[in-house]
Coordinates of C-alpha atoms and ligand atoms in Angstrom, one line a residue:
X205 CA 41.9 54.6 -0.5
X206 CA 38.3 53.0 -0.6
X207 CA 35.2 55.1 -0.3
X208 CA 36.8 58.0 -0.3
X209 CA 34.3 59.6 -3.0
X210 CA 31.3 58.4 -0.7
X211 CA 32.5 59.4 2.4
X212 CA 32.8 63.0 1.1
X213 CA 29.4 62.6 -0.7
X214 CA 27.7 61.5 2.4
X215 CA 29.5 64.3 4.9
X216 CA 30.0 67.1 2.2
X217 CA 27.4 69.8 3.9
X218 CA 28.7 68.7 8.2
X219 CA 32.8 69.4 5.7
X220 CA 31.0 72.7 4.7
X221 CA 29.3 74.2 7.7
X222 CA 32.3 72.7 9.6
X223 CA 34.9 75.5 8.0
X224 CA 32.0 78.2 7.6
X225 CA 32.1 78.4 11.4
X226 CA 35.6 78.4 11.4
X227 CA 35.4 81.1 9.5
X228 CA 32.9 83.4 11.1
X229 CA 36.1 83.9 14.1
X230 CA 38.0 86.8 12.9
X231 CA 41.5 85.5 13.5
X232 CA 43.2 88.7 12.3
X233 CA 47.0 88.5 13.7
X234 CA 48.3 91.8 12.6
X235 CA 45.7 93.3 15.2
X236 CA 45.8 93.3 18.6
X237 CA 41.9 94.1 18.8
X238 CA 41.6 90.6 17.6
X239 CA 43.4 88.6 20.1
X240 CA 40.8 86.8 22.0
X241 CA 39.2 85.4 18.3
X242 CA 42.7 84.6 17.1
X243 CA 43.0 82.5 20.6
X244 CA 39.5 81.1 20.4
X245 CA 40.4 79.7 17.0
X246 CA 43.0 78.1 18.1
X247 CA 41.0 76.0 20.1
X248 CA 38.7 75.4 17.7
X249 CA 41.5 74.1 15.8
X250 CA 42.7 72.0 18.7
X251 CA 39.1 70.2 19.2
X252 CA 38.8 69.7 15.4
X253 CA 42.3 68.3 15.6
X254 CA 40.8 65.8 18.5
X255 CA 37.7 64.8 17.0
X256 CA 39.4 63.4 14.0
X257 CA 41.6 61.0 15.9
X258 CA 44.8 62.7 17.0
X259 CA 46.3 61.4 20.1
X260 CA 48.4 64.2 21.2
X261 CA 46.6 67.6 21.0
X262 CA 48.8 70.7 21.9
X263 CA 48.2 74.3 22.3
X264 CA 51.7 75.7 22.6
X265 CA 52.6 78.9 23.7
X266 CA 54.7 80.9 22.2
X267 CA 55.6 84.6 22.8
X268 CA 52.9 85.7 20.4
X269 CA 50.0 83.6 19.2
X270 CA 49.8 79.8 19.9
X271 CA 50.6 76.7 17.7
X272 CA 48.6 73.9 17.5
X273 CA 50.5 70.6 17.5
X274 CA 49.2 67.2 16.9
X275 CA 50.2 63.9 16.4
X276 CA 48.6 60.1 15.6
X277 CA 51.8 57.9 15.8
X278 CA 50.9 54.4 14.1
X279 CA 54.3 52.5 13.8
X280 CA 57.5 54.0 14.4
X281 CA 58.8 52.1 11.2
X282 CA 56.3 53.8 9.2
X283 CA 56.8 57.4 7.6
X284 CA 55.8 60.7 9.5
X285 CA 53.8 63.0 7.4
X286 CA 54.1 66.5 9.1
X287 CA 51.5 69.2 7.8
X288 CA 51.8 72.7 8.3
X289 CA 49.3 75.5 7.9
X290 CA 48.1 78.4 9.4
X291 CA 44.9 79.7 10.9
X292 CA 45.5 83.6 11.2
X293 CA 43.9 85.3 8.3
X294 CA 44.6 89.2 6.9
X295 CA 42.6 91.9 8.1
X296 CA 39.6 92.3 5.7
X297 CA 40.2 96.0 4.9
X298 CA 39.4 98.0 2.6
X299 CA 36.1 96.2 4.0
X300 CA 33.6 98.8 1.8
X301 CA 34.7 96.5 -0.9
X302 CA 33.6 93.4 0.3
X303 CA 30.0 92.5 -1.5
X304 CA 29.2 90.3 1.8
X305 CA 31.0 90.8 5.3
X306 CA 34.0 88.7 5.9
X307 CA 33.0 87.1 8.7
X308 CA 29.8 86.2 7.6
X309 CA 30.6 83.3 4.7
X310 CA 28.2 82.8 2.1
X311 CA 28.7 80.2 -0.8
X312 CA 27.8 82.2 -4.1
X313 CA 28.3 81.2 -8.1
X314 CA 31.1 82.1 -9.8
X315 CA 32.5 82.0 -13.5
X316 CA 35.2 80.0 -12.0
X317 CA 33.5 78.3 -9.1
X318 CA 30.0 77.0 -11.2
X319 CA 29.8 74.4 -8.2
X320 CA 29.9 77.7 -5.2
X321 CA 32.3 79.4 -3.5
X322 CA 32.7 80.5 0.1
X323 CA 33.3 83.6 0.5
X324 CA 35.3 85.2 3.7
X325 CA 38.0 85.9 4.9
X326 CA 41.0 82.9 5.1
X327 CA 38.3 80.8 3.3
X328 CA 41.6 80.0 1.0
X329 CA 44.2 81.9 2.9
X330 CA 44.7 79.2 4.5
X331 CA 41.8 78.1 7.1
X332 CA 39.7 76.8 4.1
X333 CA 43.4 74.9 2.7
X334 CA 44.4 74.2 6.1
X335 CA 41.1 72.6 7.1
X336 CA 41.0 70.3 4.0
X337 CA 43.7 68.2 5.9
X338 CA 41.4 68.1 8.9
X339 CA 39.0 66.1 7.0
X340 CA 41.3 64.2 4.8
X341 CA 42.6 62.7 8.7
X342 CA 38.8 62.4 9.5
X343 CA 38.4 60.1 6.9
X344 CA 41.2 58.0 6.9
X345 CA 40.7 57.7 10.7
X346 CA 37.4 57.1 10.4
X347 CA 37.9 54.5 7.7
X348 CA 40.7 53.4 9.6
X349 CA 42.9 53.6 6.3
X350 CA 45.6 55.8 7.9
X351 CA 48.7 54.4 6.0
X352 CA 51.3 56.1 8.3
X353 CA 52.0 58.3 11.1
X354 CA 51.1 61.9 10.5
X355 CA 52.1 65.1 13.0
X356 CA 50.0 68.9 12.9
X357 CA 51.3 72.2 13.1
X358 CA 49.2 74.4 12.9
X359 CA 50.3 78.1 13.4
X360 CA 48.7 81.8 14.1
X361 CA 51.3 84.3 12.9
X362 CA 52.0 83.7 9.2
X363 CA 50.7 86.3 8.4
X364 CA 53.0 88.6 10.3
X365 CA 56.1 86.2 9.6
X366 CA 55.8 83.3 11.8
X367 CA 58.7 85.4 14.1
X368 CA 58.0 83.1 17.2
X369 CA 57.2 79.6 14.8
X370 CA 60.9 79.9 13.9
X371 CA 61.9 79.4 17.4
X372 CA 59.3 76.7 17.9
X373 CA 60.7 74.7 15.5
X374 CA 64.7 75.0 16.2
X375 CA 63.7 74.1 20.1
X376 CA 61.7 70.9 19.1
X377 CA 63.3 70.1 16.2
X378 CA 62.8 66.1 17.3
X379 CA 58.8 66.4 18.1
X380 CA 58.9 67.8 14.8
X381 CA 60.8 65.2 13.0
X382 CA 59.4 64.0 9.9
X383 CA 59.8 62.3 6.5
X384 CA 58.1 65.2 4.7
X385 CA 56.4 68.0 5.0
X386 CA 52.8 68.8 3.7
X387 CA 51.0 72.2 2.9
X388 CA 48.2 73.5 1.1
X389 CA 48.9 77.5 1.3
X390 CA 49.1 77.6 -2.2
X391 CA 47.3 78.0 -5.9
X392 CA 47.0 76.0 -9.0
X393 CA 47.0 76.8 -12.9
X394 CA 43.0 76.0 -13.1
X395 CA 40.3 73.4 -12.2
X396 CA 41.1 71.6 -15.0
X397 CA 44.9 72.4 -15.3
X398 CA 46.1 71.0 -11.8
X399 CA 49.7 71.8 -11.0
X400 CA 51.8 71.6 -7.9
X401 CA 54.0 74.4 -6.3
X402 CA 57.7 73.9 -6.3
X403 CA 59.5 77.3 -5.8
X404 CA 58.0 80.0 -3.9
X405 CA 60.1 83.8 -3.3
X406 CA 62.0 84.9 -0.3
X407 CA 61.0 88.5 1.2
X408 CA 62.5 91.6 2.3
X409 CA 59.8 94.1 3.7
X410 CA 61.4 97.7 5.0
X411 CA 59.5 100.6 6.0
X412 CA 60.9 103.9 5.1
X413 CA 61.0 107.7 6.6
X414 CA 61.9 110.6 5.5
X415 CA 62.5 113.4 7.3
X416 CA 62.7 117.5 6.0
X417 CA 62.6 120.4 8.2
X418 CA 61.3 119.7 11.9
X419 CA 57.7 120.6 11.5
X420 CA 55.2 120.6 8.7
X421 CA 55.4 123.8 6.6
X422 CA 53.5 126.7 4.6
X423 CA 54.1 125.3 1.1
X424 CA 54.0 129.1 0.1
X425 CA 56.5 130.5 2.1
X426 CA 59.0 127.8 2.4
X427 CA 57.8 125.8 -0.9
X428 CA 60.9 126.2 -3.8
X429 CA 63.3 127.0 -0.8
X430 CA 63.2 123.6 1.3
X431 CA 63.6 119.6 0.6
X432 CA 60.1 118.7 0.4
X433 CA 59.8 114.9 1.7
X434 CA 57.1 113.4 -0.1
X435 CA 58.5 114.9 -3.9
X436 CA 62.2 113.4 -2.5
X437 CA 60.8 109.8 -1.4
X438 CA 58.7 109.5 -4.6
X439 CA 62.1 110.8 -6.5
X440 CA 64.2 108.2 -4.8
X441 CA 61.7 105.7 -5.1
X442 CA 61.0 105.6 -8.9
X443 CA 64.8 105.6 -9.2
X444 CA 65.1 102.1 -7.4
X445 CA 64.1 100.9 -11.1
X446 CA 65.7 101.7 -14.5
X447 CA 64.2 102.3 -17.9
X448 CA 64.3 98.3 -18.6
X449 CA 62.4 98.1 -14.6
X450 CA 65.8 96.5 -13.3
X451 CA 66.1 96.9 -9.7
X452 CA 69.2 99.5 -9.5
X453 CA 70.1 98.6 -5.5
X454 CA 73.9 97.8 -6.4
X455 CA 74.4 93.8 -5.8
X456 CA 70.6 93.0 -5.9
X457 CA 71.1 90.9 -8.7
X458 CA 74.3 89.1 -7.9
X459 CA 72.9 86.1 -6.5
X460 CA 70.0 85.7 -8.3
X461 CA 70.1 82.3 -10.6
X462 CA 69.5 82.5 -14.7
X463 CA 67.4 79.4 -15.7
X464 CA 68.5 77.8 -19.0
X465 CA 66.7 78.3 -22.2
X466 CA 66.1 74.7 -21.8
X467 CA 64.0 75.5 -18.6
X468 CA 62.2 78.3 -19.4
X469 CA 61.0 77.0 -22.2
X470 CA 59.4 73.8 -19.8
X471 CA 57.7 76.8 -17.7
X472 CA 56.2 78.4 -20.7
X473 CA 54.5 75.4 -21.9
X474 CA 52.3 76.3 -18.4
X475 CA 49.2 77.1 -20.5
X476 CA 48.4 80.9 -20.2
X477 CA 46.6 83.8 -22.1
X478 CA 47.7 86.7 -21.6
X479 CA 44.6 88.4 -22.8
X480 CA 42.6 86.7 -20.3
X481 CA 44.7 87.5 -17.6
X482 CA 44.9 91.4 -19.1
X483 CA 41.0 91.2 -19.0
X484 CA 40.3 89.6 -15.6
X485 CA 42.7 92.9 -14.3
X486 CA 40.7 95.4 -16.3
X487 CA 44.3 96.4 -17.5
X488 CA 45.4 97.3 -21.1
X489 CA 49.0 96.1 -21.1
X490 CA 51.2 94.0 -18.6
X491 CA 54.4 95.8 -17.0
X492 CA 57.2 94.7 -16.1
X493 CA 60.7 93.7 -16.4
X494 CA 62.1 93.9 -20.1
X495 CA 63.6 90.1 -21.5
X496 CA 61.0 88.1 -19.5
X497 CA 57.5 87.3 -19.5
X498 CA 54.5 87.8 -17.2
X499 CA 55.1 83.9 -15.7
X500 CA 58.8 84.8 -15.3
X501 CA 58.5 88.0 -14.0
X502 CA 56.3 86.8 -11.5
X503 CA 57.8 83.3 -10.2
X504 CA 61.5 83.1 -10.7
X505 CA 62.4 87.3 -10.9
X506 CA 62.9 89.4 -7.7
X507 CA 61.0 92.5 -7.8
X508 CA 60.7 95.5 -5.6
X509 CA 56.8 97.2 -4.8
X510 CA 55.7 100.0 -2.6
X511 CA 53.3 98.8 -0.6
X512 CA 51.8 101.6 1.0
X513 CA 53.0 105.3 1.0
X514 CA 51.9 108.4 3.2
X515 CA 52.5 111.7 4.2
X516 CA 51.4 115.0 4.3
X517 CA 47.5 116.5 4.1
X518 CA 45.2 113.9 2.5
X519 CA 42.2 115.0 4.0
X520 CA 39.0 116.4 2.2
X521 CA 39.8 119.5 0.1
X522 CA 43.5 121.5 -0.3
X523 CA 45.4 121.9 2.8
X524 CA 48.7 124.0 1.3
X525 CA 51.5 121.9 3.5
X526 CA 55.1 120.6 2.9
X527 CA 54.9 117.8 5.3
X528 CA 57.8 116.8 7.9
X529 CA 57.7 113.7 7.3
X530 CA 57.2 111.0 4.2
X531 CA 56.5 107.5 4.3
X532 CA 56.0 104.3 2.3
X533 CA 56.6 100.5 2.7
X534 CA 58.4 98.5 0.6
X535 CA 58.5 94.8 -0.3
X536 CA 61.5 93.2 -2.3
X537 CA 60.4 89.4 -3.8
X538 CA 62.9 87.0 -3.7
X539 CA 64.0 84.2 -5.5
X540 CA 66.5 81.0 -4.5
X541 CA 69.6 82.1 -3.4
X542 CA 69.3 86.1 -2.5
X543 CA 69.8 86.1 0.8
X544 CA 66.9 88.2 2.7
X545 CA 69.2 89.7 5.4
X546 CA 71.6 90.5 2.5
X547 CA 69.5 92.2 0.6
X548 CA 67.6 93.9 3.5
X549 CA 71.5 96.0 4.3
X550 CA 71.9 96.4 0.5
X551 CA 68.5 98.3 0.4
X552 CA 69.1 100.0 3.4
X553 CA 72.9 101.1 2.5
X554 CA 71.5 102.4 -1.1
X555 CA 68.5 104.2 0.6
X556 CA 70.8 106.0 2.5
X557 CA 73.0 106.3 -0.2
X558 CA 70.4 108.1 -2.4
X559 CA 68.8 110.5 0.1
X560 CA 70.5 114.6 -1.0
X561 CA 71.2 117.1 1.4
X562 CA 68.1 118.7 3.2
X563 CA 66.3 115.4 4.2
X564 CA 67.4 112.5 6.9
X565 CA 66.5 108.8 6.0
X566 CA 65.3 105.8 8.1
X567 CA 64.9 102.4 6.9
X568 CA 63.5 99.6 9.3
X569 CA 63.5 96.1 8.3
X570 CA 60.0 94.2 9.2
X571 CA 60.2 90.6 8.2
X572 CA 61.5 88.6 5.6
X573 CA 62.7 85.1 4.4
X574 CA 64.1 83.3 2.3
X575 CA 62.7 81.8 -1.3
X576 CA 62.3 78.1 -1.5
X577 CA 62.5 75.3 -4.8
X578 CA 62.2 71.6 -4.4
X579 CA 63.3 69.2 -7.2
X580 CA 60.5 67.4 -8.7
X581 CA 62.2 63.8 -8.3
X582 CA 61.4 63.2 -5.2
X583 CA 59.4 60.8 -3.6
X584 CA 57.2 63.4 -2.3
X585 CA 56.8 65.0 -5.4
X586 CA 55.9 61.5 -7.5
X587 CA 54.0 60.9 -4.6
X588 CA 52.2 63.9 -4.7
X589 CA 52.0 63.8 -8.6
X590 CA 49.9 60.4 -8.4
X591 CA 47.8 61.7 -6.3
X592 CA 46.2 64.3 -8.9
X593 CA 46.7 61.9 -11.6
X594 CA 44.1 59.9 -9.2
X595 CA 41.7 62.6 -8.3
X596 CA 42.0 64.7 -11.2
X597 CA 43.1 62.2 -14.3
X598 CA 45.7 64.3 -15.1
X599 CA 49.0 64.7 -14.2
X600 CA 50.2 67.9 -12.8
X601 CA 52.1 70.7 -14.2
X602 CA 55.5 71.9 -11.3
X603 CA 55.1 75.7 -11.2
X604 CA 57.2 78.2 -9.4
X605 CA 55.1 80.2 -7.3
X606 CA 55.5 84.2 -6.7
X607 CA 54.3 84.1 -3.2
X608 CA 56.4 83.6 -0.2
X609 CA 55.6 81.3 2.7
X610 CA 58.9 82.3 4.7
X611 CA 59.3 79.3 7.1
X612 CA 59.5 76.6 4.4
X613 CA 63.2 77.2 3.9
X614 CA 63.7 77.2 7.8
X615 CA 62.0 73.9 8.0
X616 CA 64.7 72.4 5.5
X617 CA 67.0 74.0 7.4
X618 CA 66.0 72.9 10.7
X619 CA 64.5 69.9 10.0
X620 CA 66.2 68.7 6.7
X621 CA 63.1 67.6 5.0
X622 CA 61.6 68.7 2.0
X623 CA 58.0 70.1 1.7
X624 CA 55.5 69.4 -0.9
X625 CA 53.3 71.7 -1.8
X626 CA 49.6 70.9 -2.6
X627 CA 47.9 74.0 -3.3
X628 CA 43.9 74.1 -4.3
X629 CA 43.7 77.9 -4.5
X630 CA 42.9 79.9 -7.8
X631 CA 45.1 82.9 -9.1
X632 CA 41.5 84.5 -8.9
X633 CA 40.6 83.3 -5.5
X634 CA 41.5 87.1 -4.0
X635 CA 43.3 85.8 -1.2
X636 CA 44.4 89.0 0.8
X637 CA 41.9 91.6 -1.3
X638 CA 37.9 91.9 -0.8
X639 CA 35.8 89.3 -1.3
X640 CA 37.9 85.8 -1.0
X641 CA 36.9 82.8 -1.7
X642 CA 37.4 79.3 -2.3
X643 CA 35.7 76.9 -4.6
X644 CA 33.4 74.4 -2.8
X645 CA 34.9 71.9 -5.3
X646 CA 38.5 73.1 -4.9
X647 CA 37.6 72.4 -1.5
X648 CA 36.1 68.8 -1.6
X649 CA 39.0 68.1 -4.3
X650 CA 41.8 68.6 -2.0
X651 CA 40.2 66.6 0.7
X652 CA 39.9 63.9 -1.8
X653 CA 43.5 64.4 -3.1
X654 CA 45.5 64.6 0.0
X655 CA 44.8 60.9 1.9
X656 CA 46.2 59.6 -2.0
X657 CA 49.2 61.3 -1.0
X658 CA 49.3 59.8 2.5
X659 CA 48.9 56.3 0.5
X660 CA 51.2 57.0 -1.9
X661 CA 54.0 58.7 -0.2
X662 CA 54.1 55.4 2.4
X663 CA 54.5 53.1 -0.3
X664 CA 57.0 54.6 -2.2
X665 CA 59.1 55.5 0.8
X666 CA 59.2 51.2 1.3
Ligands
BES170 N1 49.5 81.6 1.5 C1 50.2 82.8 1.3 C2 51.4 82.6 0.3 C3 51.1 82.1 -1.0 C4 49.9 82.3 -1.7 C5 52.1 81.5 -1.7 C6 49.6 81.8 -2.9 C7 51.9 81.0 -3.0 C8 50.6 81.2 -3.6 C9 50.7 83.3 2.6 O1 49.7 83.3 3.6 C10 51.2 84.7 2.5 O2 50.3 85.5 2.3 N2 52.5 85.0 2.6 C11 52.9 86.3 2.6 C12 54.3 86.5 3.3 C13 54.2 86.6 4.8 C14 55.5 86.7 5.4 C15 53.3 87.7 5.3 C16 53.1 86.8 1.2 O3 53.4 86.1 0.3 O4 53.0 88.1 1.1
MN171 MN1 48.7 81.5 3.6
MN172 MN1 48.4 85.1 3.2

């Protein structure tokens, strides 16, 4: 790939105010308030998707949000790169927290970032990732150095599950045919400790209710004498983990795979401090499941977290009440093999189980999915692996990530391909909290990184 460094050079600031605008549309999926900018971003996607070459450019509807599809078909006897992403973000709440508003990016210094970072919201998760691929097709396009056919999916609900991308991709499983699949919705070890995503968890999310007497109560006159909610659901939730923080939902663990010694010792040569990662938490010890450490515990371990719990008076002052009613929300992380629906009726069946006499008990799944690993012999993998060893002169380290990106599995499934994953995130990067961001550099690498992975992937596929 000639002139790759130049061209970036010489377009660097039009690459930067390019995804600052993209980032000023508040794409927020989970609300419905936000359903004309999730829509208008989608079309900004879709002319992006034009300008830079593509000769099909699709909005598909779906039954919820659109999904942008693309395509620049070379030769037929060529390999088809298909590249996924998403252009949804979270909602920016607890927004008080947020130093600068989260639709108004600025680039700022950071320990991390000494080149800038933008911060908003999706800037990494994922429109800042997603966009990266934008321009690495701009370039080879425009340098007409396109080594192989290439297809876009771009989608607007990952971050409420991707319900309606599932059916998307099991109608047109032949538009969507492919040789492999591409994504940068992922992190890395470091700047300087590049690495590439092979596993990533499956998810089970339930919400839970509980239910006591039929209306909220005078804690005085009925407190002692009636199940209280809120103390039973905080009761039956710390008991969903033992002494040693096993998970004690009956069956949760029989699926779940033991690595070898042989292996785990390969993931613990990932460099990692643990006192940097203490500090950077402002936390004084790590927690967590007994016999494994913080990268295990976090990458090939299932866990179980509250998410969110509620009930009762929470108001300003003392309001003396034994509520009705008790909430929370609960997400189970999964690894290869646990099955997500599985687990979701194991969970449900034990909930149930637990609940005494005096309270009712409602579990409703949300959304879930199963975890994903890809073997790191593949020709996507060595392909993807050269690619850093190019851009980064090193060669990167396979890590198991925690997070979940649901539809990868579904794609092997449905499509039988495998996907590489090519994250440029940090750890650090806050996706999902206050004040994300991603490194200008981090940005500018992976637009340098991923037309190397074109190149590469076509010739090692001859
Ligand atoms: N991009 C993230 C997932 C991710 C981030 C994986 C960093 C690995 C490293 C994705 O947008 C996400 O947030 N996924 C959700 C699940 C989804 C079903 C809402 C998650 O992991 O919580
Ligand atoms: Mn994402
Ligand atoms: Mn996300």
């Amino acid at each position: 790939m000639n002139q790759i460094k130049s061209y970036i050079a010489e377009h660097k600031e039009r690459f930067l105010t390019e995804l600052i605008d993209l980032l000023k549309i508040p794409s927020i999926s989970a609300d419905k308030a936000y359903k004309k900018d999730v829509l208008k971003t989608a079309d900004a996607i879709k002319d992006s998707l034009e300008k830079v070459g593509c000769d099909t450019v699709q909005i598909c509807k779906t039954d919820g949000y659109p999904i942008v599809y693309a395509q620049k078909i070379i030769d037929k006897n060529l390999p088809t790169i298909l590249v996924y992403g998403h252009y949804d973000v979270q909602p920016p709440d607890p927004i008080n927290l947020w130093d600068s508003p989260p639709f108004e990016p600025i680039i700022k210094k950071t320990d991390k970032h000494p080149d800038g970072a933008i911060f908003a919201r999706g800037a990494c998760d994922d429109k800042g990732q997603m966009y990266m691929h934008v321009k690495a097709m701009e370039f080879m396009t425009a340098t007409n150095q396109l080594p192989c056919n290439v297809k876009f999916m771009i989608e607007g609900e990952e971050e409420v599950g991707s319900a309606n991308l599932a059916t998307f991709v099991k109608n047109n499983t032949e538009k969507l045919k492919n040789d492999v699949i591409l994504i940068s919705d992922t992190g890395m070890i470091a700047n300087h400790v590049p690495s590439i995503t092979t596993g990533l968890r499956g998810l089970s999310y339930v919400e839970v209710e509980v239910t006591g007497p039929n209306r909220d109560l005078h804690s005085g006159l009925y407190g002692g004498a009636v199940a209280n909610p809120i103390n039973i659901l905080t009761k039956m939730i710390a008991s969903l983990h033992d002494e040693n923080n096993h998970i004690t939902i009956p069956g949760f663990y029989d699926n779940v795979e033991e690595l070898s010694q042989k292996e785990r010792a390969e993931m613990a040569k990932a460099p990692f401090n643990l006192d940097t990662y203490k500090k950077a938490l402002d936390i004084n010890a790590v927690y967590g499941e007994v016999g494994y450490t913080t990268n295990e515990r976090n990458s090939i371990r299932p866990t179980l977290d509250v998410n969110g719990i509620w009930g009762g008076y929470t108001g300003e002052g003392a309001k003396t009440v034994i509520a009705s009613k008790a909430y929370a929300k609960i997400s189970m992380r999964l690894v290869p093999n646990q099955d997500w629906l599985n687990i979701t009726k194991l969970f449900k069946k034990h909930f149930e189980n637990i609940a005494p006499q005096g309270v009712t008990v409602k579990v409703t799944p949300h959304h879930g999915g199963q975890g994903y690993v890809t073997p790191i012999d593949s020709v996507g993998y060595k392909a993807a692996s050269k690619a850093y060893q190019d851009t980064f002169g090193k060669t990167p380290i396979p890590q198991r990530s925690g997070g979940s990106i649901p539809i990868v599995a579904l794609f092997e499934q449905e499509l039988k391909s495998k996907t590489i994953l090519m994250g440029f995130g940090l750890d650090s990067d806050a996706i999902h909290s206050p004040n994300e961001h991603f490194g200008v550099w981090n940005y500018l690498k992976g637009i340098e990184t991923i037309p190397l992975f074109y190149k590469y992937f076509t010739e090692l596929s001859k």
